[in-house]
Coordinates of C-alpha atoms in Angstrom, one line a residue:
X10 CA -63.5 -52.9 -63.5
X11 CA -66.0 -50.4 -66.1
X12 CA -64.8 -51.5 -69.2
X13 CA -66.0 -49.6 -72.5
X14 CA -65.3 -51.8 -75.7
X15 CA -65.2 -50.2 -78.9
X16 CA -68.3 -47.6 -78.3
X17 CA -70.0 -45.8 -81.2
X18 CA -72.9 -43.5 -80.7
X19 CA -75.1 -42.7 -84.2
X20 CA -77.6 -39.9 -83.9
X21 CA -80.2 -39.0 -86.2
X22 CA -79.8 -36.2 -88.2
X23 CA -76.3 -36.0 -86.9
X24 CA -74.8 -38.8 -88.3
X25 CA -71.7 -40.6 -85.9
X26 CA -71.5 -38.9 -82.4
X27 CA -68.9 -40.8 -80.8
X28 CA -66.7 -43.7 -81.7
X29 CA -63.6 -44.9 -79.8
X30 CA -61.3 -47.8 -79.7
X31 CA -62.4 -48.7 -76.1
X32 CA -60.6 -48.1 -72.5
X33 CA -60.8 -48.9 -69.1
X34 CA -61.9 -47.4 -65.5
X35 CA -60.5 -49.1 -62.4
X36 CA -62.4 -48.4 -59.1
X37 CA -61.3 -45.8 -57.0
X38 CA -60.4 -43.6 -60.3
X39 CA -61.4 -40.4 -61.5
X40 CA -61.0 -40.6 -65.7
X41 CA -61.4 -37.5 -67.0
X42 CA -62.7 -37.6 -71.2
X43 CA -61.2 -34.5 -72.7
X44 CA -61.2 -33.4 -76.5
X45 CA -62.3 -31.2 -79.0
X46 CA -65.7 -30.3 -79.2
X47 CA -67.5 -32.4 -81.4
X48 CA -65.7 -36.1 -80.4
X49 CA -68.9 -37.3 -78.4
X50 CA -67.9 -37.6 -75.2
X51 CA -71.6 -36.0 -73.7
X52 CA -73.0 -38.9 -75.8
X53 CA -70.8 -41.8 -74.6
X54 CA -71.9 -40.7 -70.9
X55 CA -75.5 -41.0 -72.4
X56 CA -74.5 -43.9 -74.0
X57 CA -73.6 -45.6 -70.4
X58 CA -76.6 -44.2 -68.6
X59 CA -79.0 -45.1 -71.5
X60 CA -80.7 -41.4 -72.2
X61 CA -79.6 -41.1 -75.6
X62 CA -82.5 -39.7 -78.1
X63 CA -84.8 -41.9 -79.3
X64 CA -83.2 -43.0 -82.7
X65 CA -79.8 -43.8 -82.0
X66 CA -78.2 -46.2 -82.7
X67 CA -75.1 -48.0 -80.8
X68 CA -72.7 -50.8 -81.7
X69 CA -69.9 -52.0 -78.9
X70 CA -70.4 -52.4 -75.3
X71 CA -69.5 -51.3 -71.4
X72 CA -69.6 -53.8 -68.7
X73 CA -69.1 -53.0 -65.5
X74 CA -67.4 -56.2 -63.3
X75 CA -67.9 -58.5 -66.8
X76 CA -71.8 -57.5 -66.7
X77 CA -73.3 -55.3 -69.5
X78 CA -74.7 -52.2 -68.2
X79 CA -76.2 -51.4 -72.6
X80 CA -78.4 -54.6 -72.3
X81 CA -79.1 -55.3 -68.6
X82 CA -82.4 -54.2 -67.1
X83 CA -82.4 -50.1 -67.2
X84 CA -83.9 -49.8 -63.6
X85 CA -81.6 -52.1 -62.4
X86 CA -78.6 -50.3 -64.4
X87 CA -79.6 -46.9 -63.6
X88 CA -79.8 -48.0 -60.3
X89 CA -76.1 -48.1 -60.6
X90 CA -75.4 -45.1 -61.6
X91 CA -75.2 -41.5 -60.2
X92 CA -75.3 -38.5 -63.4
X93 CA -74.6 -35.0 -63.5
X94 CA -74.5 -32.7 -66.5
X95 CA -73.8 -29.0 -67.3
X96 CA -77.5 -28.8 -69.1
X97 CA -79.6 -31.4 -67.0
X98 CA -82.6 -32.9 -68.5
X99 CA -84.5 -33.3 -65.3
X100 CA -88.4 -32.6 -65.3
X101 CA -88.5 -31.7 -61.6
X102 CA -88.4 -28.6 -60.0
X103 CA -84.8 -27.9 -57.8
X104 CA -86.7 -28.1 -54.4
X105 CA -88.0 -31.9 -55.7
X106 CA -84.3 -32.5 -56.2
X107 CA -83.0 -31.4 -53.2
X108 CA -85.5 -32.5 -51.1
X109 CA -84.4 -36.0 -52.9
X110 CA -81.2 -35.8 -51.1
X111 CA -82.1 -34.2 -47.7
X112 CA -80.4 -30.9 -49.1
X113 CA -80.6 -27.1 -47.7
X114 CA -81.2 -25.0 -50.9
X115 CA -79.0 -21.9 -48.7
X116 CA -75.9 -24.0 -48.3
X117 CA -76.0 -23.9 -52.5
X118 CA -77.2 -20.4 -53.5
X119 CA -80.5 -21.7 -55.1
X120 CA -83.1 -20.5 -52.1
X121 CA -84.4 -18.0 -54.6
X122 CA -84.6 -20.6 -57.5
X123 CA -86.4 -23.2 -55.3
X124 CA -89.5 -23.6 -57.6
X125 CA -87.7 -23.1 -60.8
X126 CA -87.7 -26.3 -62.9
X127 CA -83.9 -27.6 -62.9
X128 CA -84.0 -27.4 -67.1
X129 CA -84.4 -23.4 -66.9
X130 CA -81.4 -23.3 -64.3
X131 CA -78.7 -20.5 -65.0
X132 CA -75.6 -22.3 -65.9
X133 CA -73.6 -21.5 -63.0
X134 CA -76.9 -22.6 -60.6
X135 CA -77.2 -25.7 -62.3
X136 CA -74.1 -26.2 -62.1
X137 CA -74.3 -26.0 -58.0
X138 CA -76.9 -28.0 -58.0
X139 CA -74.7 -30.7 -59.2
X140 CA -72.3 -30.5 -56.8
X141 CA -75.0 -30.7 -54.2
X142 CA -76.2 -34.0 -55.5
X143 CA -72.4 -34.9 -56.1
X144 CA -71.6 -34.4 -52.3
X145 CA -75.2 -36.2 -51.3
X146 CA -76.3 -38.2 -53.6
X147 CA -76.3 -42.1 -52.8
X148 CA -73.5 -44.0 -53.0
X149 CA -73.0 -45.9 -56.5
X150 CA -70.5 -47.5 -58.2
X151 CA -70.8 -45.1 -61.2
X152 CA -70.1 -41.6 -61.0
X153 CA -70.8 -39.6 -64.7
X154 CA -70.5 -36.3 -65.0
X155 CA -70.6 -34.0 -68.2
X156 CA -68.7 -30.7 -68.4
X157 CA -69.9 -30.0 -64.3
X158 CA -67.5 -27.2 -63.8
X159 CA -68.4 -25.1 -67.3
X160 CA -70.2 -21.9 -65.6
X161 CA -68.2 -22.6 -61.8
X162 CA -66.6 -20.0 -60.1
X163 CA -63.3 -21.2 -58.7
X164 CA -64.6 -22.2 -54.8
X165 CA -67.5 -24.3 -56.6
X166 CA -65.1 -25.9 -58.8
X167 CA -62.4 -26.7 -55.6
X168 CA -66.0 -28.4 -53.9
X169 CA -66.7 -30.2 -57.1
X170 CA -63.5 -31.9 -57.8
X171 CA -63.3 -32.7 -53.9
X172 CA -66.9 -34.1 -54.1
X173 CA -65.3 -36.4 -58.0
X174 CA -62.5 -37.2 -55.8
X175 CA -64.4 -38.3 -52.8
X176 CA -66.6 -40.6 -54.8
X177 CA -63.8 -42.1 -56.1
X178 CA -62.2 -42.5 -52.8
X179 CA -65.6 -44.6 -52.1
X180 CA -64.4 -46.9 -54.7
X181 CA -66.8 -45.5 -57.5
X182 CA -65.4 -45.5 -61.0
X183 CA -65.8 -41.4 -61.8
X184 CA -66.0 -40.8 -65.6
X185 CA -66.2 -37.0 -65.9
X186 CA -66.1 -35.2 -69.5
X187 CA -64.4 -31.9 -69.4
X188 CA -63.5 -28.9 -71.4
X189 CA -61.9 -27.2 -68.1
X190 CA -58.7 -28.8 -68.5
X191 CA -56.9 -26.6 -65.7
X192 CA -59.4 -28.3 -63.6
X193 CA -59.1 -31.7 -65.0
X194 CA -55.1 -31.1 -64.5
X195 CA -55.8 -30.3 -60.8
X196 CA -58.2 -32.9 -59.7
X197 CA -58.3 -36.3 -62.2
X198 CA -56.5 -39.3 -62.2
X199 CA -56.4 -40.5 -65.3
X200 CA -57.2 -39.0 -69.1
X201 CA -58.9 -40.4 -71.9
X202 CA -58.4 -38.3 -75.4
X203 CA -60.3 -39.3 -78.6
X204 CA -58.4 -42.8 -80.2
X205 CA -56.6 -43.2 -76.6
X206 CA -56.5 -45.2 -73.7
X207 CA -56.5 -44.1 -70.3
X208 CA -53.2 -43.0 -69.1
X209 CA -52.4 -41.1 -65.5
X210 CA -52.1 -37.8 -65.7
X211 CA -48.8 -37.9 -64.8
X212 CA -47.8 -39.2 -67.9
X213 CA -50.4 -37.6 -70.4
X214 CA -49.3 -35.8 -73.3
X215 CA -51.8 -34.1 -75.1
X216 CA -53.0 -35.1 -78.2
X217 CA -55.9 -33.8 -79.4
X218 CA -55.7 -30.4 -77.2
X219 CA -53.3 -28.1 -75.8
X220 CA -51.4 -28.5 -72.1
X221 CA -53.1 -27.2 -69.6
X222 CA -51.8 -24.0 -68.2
X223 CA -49.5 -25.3 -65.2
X224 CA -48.2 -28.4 -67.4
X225 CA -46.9 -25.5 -69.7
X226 CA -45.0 -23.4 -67.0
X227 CA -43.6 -26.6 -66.0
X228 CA -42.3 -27.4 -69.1
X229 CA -41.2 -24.0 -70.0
X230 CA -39.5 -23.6 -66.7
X231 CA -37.6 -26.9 -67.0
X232 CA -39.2 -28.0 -63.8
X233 CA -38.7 -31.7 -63.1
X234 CA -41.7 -34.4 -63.5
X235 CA -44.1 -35.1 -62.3
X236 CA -45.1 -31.6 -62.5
X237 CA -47.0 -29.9 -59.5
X238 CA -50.7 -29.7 -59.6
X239 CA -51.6 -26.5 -58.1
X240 CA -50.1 -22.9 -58.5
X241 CA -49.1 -22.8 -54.9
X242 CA -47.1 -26.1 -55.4
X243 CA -45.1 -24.8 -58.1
X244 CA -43.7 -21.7 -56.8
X245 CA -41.1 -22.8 -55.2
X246 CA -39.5 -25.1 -58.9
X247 CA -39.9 -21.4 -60.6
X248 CA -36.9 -19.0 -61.5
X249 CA -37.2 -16.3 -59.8
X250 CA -38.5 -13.5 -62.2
X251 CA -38.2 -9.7 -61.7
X252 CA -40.5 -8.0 -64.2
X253 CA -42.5 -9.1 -67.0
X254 CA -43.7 -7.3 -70.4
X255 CA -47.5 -7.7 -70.1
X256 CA -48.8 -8.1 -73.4
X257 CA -50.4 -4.8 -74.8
X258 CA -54.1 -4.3 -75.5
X259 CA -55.8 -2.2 -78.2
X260 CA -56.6 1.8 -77.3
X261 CA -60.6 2.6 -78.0
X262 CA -61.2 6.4 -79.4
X263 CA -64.3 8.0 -80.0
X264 CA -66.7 9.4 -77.8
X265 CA -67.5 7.2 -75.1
X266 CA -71.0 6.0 -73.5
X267 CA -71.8 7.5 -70.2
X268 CA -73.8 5.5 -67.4
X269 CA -74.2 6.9 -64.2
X270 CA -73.7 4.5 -61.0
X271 CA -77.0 5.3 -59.4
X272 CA -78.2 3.5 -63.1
X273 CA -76.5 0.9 -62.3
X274 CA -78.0 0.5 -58.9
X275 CA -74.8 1.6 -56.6
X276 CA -74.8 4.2 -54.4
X277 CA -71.4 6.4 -55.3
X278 CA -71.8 9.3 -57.3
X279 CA -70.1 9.6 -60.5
X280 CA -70.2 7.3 -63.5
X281 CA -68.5 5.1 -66.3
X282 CA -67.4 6.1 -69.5
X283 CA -67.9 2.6 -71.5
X284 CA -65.7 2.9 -75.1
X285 CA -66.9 1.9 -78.6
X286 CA -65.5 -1.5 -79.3
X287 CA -64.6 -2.8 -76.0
X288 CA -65.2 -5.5 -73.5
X289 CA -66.2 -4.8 -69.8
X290 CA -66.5 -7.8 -67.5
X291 CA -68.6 -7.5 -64.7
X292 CA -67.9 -9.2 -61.1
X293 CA -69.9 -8.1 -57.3
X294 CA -68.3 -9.7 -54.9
X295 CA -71.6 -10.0 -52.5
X296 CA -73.5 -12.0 -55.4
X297 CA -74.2 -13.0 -58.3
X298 CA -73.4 -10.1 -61.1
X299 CA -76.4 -10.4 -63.2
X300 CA -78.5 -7.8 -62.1
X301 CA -75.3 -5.1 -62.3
X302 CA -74.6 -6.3 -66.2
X303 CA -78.9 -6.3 -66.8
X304 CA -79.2 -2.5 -65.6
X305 CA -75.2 -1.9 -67.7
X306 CA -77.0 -2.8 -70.8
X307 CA -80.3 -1.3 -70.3
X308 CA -78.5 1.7 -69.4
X309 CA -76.7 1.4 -72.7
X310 CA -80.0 0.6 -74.4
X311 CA -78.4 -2.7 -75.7
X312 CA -79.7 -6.9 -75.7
X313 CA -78.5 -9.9 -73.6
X314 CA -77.2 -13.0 -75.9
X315 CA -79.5 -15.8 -74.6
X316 CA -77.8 -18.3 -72.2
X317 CA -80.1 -21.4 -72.9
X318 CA -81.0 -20.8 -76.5
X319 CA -84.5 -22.6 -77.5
X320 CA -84.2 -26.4 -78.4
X321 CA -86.9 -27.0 -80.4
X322 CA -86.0 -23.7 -82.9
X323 CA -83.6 -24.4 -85.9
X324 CA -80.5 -22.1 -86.1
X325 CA -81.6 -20.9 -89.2
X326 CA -85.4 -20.0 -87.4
X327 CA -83.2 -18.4 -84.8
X328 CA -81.0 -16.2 -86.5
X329 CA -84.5 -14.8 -88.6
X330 CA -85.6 -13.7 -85.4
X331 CA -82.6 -12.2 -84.3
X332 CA -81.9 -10.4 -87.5
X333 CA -85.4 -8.9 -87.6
X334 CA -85.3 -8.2 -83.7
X335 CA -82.1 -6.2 -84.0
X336 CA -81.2 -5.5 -87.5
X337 CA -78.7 -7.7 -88.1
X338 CA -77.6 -10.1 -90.6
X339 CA -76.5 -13.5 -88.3
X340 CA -78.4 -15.7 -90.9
X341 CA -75.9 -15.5 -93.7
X342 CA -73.4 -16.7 -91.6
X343 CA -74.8 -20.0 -90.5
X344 CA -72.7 -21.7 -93.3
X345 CA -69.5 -20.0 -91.5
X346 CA -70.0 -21.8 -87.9
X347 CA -68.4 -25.9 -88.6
X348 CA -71.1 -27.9 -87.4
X349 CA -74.7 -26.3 -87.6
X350 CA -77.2 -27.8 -89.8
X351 CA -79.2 -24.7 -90.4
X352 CA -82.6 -26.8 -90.5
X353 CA -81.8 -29.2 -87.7
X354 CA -83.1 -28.3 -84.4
X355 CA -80.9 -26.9 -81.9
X356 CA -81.5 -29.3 -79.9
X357 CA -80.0 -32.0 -82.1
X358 CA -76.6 -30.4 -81.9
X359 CA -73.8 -30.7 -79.7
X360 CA -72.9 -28.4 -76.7
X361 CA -70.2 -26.9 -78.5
X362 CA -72.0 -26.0 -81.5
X363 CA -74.8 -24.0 -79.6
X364 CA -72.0 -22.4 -78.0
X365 CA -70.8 -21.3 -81.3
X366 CA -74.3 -20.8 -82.8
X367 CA -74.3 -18.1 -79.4
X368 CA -70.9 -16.1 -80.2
X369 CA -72.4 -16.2 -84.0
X370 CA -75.5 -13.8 -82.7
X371 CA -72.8 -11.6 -80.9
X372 CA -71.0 -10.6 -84.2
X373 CA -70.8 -7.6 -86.4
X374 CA -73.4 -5.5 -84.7
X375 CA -73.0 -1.9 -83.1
X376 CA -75.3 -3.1 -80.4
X377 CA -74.4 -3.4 -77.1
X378 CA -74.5 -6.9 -76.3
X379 CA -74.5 -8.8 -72.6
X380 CA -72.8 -12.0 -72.9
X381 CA -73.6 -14.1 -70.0
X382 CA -71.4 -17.2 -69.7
X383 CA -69.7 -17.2 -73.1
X384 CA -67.3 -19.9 -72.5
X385 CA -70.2 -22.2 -71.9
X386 CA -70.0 -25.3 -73.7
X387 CA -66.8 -24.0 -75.9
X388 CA -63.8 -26.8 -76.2
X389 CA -60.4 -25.4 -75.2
X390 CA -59.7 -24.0 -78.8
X391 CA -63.0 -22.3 -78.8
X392 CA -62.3 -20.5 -75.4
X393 CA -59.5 -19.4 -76.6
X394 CA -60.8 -18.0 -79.9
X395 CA -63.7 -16.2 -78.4
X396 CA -61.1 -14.7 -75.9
X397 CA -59.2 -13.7 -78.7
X398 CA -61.9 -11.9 -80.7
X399 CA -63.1 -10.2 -77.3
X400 CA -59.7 -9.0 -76.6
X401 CA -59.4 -7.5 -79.9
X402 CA -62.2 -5.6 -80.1
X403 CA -65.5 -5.8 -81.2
X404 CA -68.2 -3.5 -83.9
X405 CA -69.9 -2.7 -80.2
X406 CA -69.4 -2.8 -77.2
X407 CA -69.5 -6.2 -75.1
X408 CA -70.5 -6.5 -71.0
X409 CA -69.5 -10.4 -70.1
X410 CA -70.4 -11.5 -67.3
X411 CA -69.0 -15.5 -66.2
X412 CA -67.5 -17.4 -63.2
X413 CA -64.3 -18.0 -64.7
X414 CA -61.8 -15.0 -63.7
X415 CA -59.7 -16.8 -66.3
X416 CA -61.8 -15.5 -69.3
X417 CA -62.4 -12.4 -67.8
X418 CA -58.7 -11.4 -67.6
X419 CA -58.3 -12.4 -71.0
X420 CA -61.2 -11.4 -73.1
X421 CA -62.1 -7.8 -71.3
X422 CA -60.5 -4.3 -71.4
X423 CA -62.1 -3.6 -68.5
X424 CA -63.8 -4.9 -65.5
X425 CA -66.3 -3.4 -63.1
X426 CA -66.1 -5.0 -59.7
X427 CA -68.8 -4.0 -57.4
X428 CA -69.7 -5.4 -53.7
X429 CA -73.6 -5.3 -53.3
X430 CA -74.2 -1.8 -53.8
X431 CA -70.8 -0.5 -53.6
X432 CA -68.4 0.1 -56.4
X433 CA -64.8 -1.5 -55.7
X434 CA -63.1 -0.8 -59.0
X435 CA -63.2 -0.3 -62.7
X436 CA -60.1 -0.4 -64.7
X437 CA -58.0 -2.9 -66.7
X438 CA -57.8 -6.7 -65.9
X439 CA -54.1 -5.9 -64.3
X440 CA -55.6 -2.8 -62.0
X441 CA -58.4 -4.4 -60.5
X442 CA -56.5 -7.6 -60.1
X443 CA -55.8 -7.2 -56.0
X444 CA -60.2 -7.2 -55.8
X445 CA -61.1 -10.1 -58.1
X446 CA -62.4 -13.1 -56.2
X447 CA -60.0 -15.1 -57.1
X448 CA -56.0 -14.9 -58.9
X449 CA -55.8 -15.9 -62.1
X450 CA -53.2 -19.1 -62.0
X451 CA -50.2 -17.2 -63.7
X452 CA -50.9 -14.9 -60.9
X453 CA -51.1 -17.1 -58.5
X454 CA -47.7 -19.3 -59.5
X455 CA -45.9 -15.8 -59.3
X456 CA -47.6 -14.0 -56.1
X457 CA -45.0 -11.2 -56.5
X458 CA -45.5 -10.0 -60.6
X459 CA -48.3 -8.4 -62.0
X460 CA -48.5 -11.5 -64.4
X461 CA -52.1 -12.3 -65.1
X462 CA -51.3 -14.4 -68.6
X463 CA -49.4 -17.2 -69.9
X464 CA -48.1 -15.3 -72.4
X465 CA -47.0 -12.3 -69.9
X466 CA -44.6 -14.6 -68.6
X467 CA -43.4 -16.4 -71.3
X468 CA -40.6 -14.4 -72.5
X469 CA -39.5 -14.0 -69.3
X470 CA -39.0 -17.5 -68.5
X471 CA -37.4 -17.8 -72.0
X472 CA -34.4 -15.7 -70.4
X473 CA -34.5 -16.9 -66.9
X474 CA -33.5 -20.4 -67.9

């Protein structure tokens, strides 16, 4: 039994991090911490594996099996532990770490990033790299792992909550802090919110966020508990539907940018006519998307958003530089983004609030801006705001790239999917949607619509019931 009594986490500078009544992990159980960003649950994990800042200052206890894993000897409790996180603090290089664990670096995509140190990792490398460790790491009877799927693509996130499930099938107790709560839905076995105890997921009613996507057809569809898990599972307990209203998107005018394909490193002729104000997602099926959306915005003479923003800078040091970079006026806004302590170092605040401190850089400039990952670290709400300002349009225009087709269909206008070299398509999320790598999960639920929202089928269901 891991049993967490009463936990508080104070951090300097920050003030109270986490504090919760208390709840408790039997073996064989993956618990999956969800909330809104903010409600500590990255420092309750570094609570329990005794890497919080120097500084802090705790009050409660864990124990696992009646022992105290807070006041034990740290070898001795880290020796009990296995830890993955969505930002990893590690000092070594990734070869160091997968030579730790008698792992191929091709079997992970990270032969090209052998000798990069694991801190510098992009998100959705780093990411991999935790499900390698995840799926051969040593056994231990404590499995933590904090916001693992943020920058996954949908296969890496199928691996990693097999590999959270599997651990717990060895009888580990898996605590795993999420803000991917489809993925939570789909592969935990109990819930934890702020001020609640554990309860299966079976019978979980959010709290402190909303339902996850499939809980909310479920409900809307009148389909009888529990409700199913996966898309595939829950087409069958659907009405049948025969057309939806998809929900409309803004219309750019104004002269358009043009960027050639061979700029873009394909080899069709032709080009792109990118629009003033709009958001084009980028995918290549053969690899990772990067270098496409690097040559996009140096074609459109524009900047990347930084995906790792520098820890030991203050958010007011940052924004200066920005502004003076690229003529903009970020700084002013500090006081507008809940959280940010203009003088603290960035590294002092929470995942969340870099995220925010990110999307902050990204508005009210003409620019042309590359925004690599820009879910990352956002709680549910936040996704769904920075979806929503996407979607609506922006002063410039915006070239996303990220894993999750989810935000993509939502957020973008557009999306360019290319295959190595090749161009597949470029159109609007509901014409390229046959070449995405994967369906989004309304898609997938109704195989035979054009559906690629919640809110596409909504109304629909409304009537059908």
């Amino acid at each position: 039994m891991l049993e967490l009594r009463n936990p508080s986490v104070w951090l300097p500078r920050r003030g109270v991090a986490h504090r919760h009544p208390g709840f408790r992990s039997e073996a064989g159980t993956v618990t999956a911490l969800v909330g809104p960003s903010g409600t500590g649950t990255t420092s309750l994990l570094r609570l329990i594996n005794r890497c919080l800042p120097p500084g802090a200052r705790t009050t409660g206890d864990v124990l696992l099996d009646g022992r105290s894993l807070l006041t034990g000897n740290l070898d001795e409790v880290l020796a009990r532990q296995l830890y993955v996180a969505q930002f990893p603090e590690d000092p070594r290089s990734v070869a160091e770490v997968l030579a730790a664990h008698r792992v191929s670096a091709v079997g992970y995509g990270l032969d090209d990033h052998v000798d990069w140190p694991v801190s510098s990792l992009p998100p959705d490398l780093a990411g991999q790299l935790g499900v390698a460790v995840l799926e051969h790491g040593p056994s231990r009877p404590i499995v933590l792992a904090d916001q693992p799927a943020g920058a996954l693509s949908a296969k890496w996130r199928e691996r990693l909550g097999r590999a959270l499930r599997d651990r717990a099938r060895l009888g580990a107790h898996v605590l795993w802090a999420e803000h991917r709560l489809d993925c939570v839905w789909e592969f935990a076995d109990a819930i934890v919110e702020p001020d609640t105890a554990s309860v299966t997921v079976a019978g979980w009613r959010p709290g402190s966020v909303r339902e996850p996507t499939l809980a909310t057809l479920s409900r809307l569809a009148r389909v009888a508990p529990p409700a199913p898990r996966t898309p595939e599972s829950l087409i069958g307990a659907l009405p049948h539907i025969e057309r939806v209203t998809p929900i409309g998107q803004p219309r750019f005018s104004g002269q358009g940018r043009r960027v050639t394909l061979q700029m873009l490193g394909l080899e069709s002729d032709g080009g792109l006519d990118i629009r003033p104000g709009e958001s084009v997602g980028v995918v290549n099926l053969a690899g990772r998307s990067e270098p496409v959306a690097r040559r996009l915005t140096q074609a459109l003479k524009g900047v990347r958003v930084p995906s790792l923003l520098p820890s030991e800078l203050t958010p007011e040091s940052l924004c200066l530089q920005w502004d003076r970079a690229h003529r903009t006026d970020t700084r002013s806004r500090l006081s507008q983004v809940d959280g940010i302590r203009p003088r603290s170092p960035i590294a002092t605040h929470s995942d969340g609030e870099v995220a925010a401190l990110r999307l902050l850089l990204a508005h009210d400039t003409t620019l042309p801006l590359w925004l690599p990952h820009p879910q990352l670290g956002l709680d549910q709400a936040g996704q769904i705001r920075a979806q929503g300002e996407l979607a609506r349009g922006s002063s410039g225009i915006r070239i996303v790239t990220t894993r999750d087709v989810e935000f993509l269909v939502r957020s973008c206008h557009r999306i360019l999917i290319v295959d190595g070299a090749r161009l597949v398509s470029f159109g609007s999320p509901r014409a390229v949607l046959p070449h995405l790598p994967e369906r989004p999960l309304v898609s997938r639920a109704f195989p035979g619509l054009s559906a690629i929202r919640l809110g596409d089928v909504i109304e629909a269901l409304a009537v059908a019931r």
